[in-house]
């Protein structure tokens, strides 16, 4: 039984339609019992497929302003204002501003100050 079979299966109490070209067959009066183990196996398979479909490459992970603020040690509001004022790099996903790991690295590196060579 596939996922499509489950999606197309009639609900309890529903009467199945019999095609007109099969006059001798009577529709079943009750739905067959569904095996609980089968449902558990199907649920595990769906969860496994969902986990595989998630992006595994950390370079492709995008951060919301709140997540970027946590990574930078700043507030979400600071990140949003910096994006609005175009002080930090960002990208749009749809209409939402997002930051890539390289944007976070740029912010961290651009704020780095090296000691003056003649400082004691």
PDB file of N, CA and C in Angstrom, residues 1 8 11 21 27 31 37 47 57 61 66-67 74-76 86 97 107:
ATOM      1  N   UNK A   1       0.850  -1.168   0.000  1.00  0.00           N
ATOM      2  CA  UNK A   1       0.000   0.000   0.000  1.00  0.00           C
ATOM      3  C   UNK A   1       0.897   1.232   0.000  1.00  0.00           C
ATOM      4  N   UNK A   8      -6.202   8.130  -0.957  1.00  0.00           N
ATOM      5  CA  UNK A   8      -7.394   7.933  -1.755  1.00  0.00           C
ATOM      6  C   UNK A   8      -8.388   6.977  -1.109  1.00  0.00           C
ATOM      7  N   UNK A  11     -13.099   7.112   3.773  1.00  0.00           N
ATOM      8  CA  UNK A  11     -13.149   7.159   5.229  1.00  0.00           C
ATOM      9  C   UNK A  11     -14.143   6.137   5.738  1.00  0.00           C
ATOM     10  N   UNK A  21     -19.006  -0.824 -15.382  1.00  0.00           N
ATOM     11  CA  UNK A  21     -18.678  -1.996 -16.191  1.00  0.00           C
ATOM     12  C   UNK A  21     -18.478  -3.263 -15.352  1.00  0.00           C
ATOM     13  N   UNK A  27     -20.420  -3.553  -3.428  1.00  0.00           N
ATOM     14  CA  UNK A  27     -19.457  -2.770  -2.648  1.00  0.00           C
ATOM     15  C   UNK A  27     -19.348  -3.342  -1.242  1.00  0.00           C
ATOM     16  N   UNK A  31     -15.130  -1.155   6.018  1.00  0.00           N
ATOM     17  CA  UNK A  31     -13.743  -0.964   5.594  1.00  0.00           C
ATOM     18  C   UNK A  31     -12.884  -2.052   6.224  1.00  0.00           C
ATOM     19  N   UNK A  37       0.796  -1.651  12.914  1.00  0.00           N
ATOM     20  CA  UNK A  37       2.233  -1.729  12.618  1.00  0.00           C
ATOM     21  C   UNK A  37       2.538  -1.104  11.269  1.00  0.00           C
ATOM     22  N   UNK A  47       8.907  10.267   7.996  1.00  0.00           N
ATOM     23  CA  UNK A  47       9.836  11.084   8.780  1.00  0.00           C
ATOM     24  C   UNK A  47      11.257  10.962   8.249  1.00  0.00           C
ATOM     25  N   UNK A  57      23.905  21.138   3.795  1.00  0.00           N
ATOM     26  CA  UNK A  57      25.066  22.000   3.620  1.00  0.00           C
ATOM     27  C   UNK A  57      24.929  23.249   4.488  1.00  0.00           C
ATOM     28  N   UNK A  61      22.415  27.281   4.639  1.00  0.00           N
ATOM     29  CA  UNK A  61      21.475  27.603   5.709  1.00  0.00           C
ATOM     30  C   UNK A  61      21.355  29.115   5.807  1.00  0.00           C
ATOM     31  N   UNK A  66      16.611  37.283  13.913  1.00  0.00           N
ATOM     32  CA  UNK A  66      16.722  36.863  15.321  1.00  0.00           C
ATOM     33  C   UNK A  66      17.871  35.870  15.492  1.00  0.00           C
ATOM     34  N   UNK A  67      17.983  34.904  14.572  1.00  0.00           N
ATOM     35  CA  UNK A  67      19.071  33.926  14.646  1.00  0.00           C
ATOM     36  C   UNK A  67      20.421  34.591  14.410  1.00  0.00           C
ATOM     37  N   UNK A  74      24.088  40.251  19.266  1.00  0.00           N
ATOM     38  CA  UNK A  74      23.319  41.498  19.164  1.00  0.00           C
ATOM     39  C   UNK A  74      21.836  41.176  19.269  1.00  0.00           C
ATOM     40  N   UNK A  75      21.018  42.206  19.306  1.00  0.00           N
ATOM     41  CA  UNK A  75      19.577  41.995  19.359  1.00  0.00           C
ATOM     42  C   UNK A  75      19.021  41.850  17.944  1.00  0.00           C
ATOM     43  N   UNK A  76      17.835  41.284  17.853  1.00  0.00           N
ATOM     44  CA  UNK A  76      17.152  41.174  16.560  1.00  0.00           C
ATOM     45  C   UNK A  76      16.913  42.565  15.982  1.00  0.00           C
ATOM     46  N   UNK A  86      21.281  49.281   5.390  1.00  0.00           N
ATOM     47  CA  UNK A  86      22.254  48.681   4.451  1.00  0.00           C
ATOM     48  C   UNK A  86      23.675  48.732   5.000  1.00  0.00           C
ATOM     49  N   UNK A  97      14.149  39.387   4.694  1.00  0.00           N
ATOM     50  CA  UNK A  97      15.614  39.473   4.703  1.00  0.00           C
ATOM     51  C   UNK A  97      16.207  38.311   5.492  1.00  0.00           C
ATOM     52  N   UNK A 107      30.437  40.487   8.798  1.00  0.00           N
ATOM     53  CA  UNK A 107      30.173  41.415   9.906  1.00  0.00           C
ATOM     54  C   UNK A 107      31.245  41.262  10.974  1.00  0.00           C
TER      55      UNK A 107
END
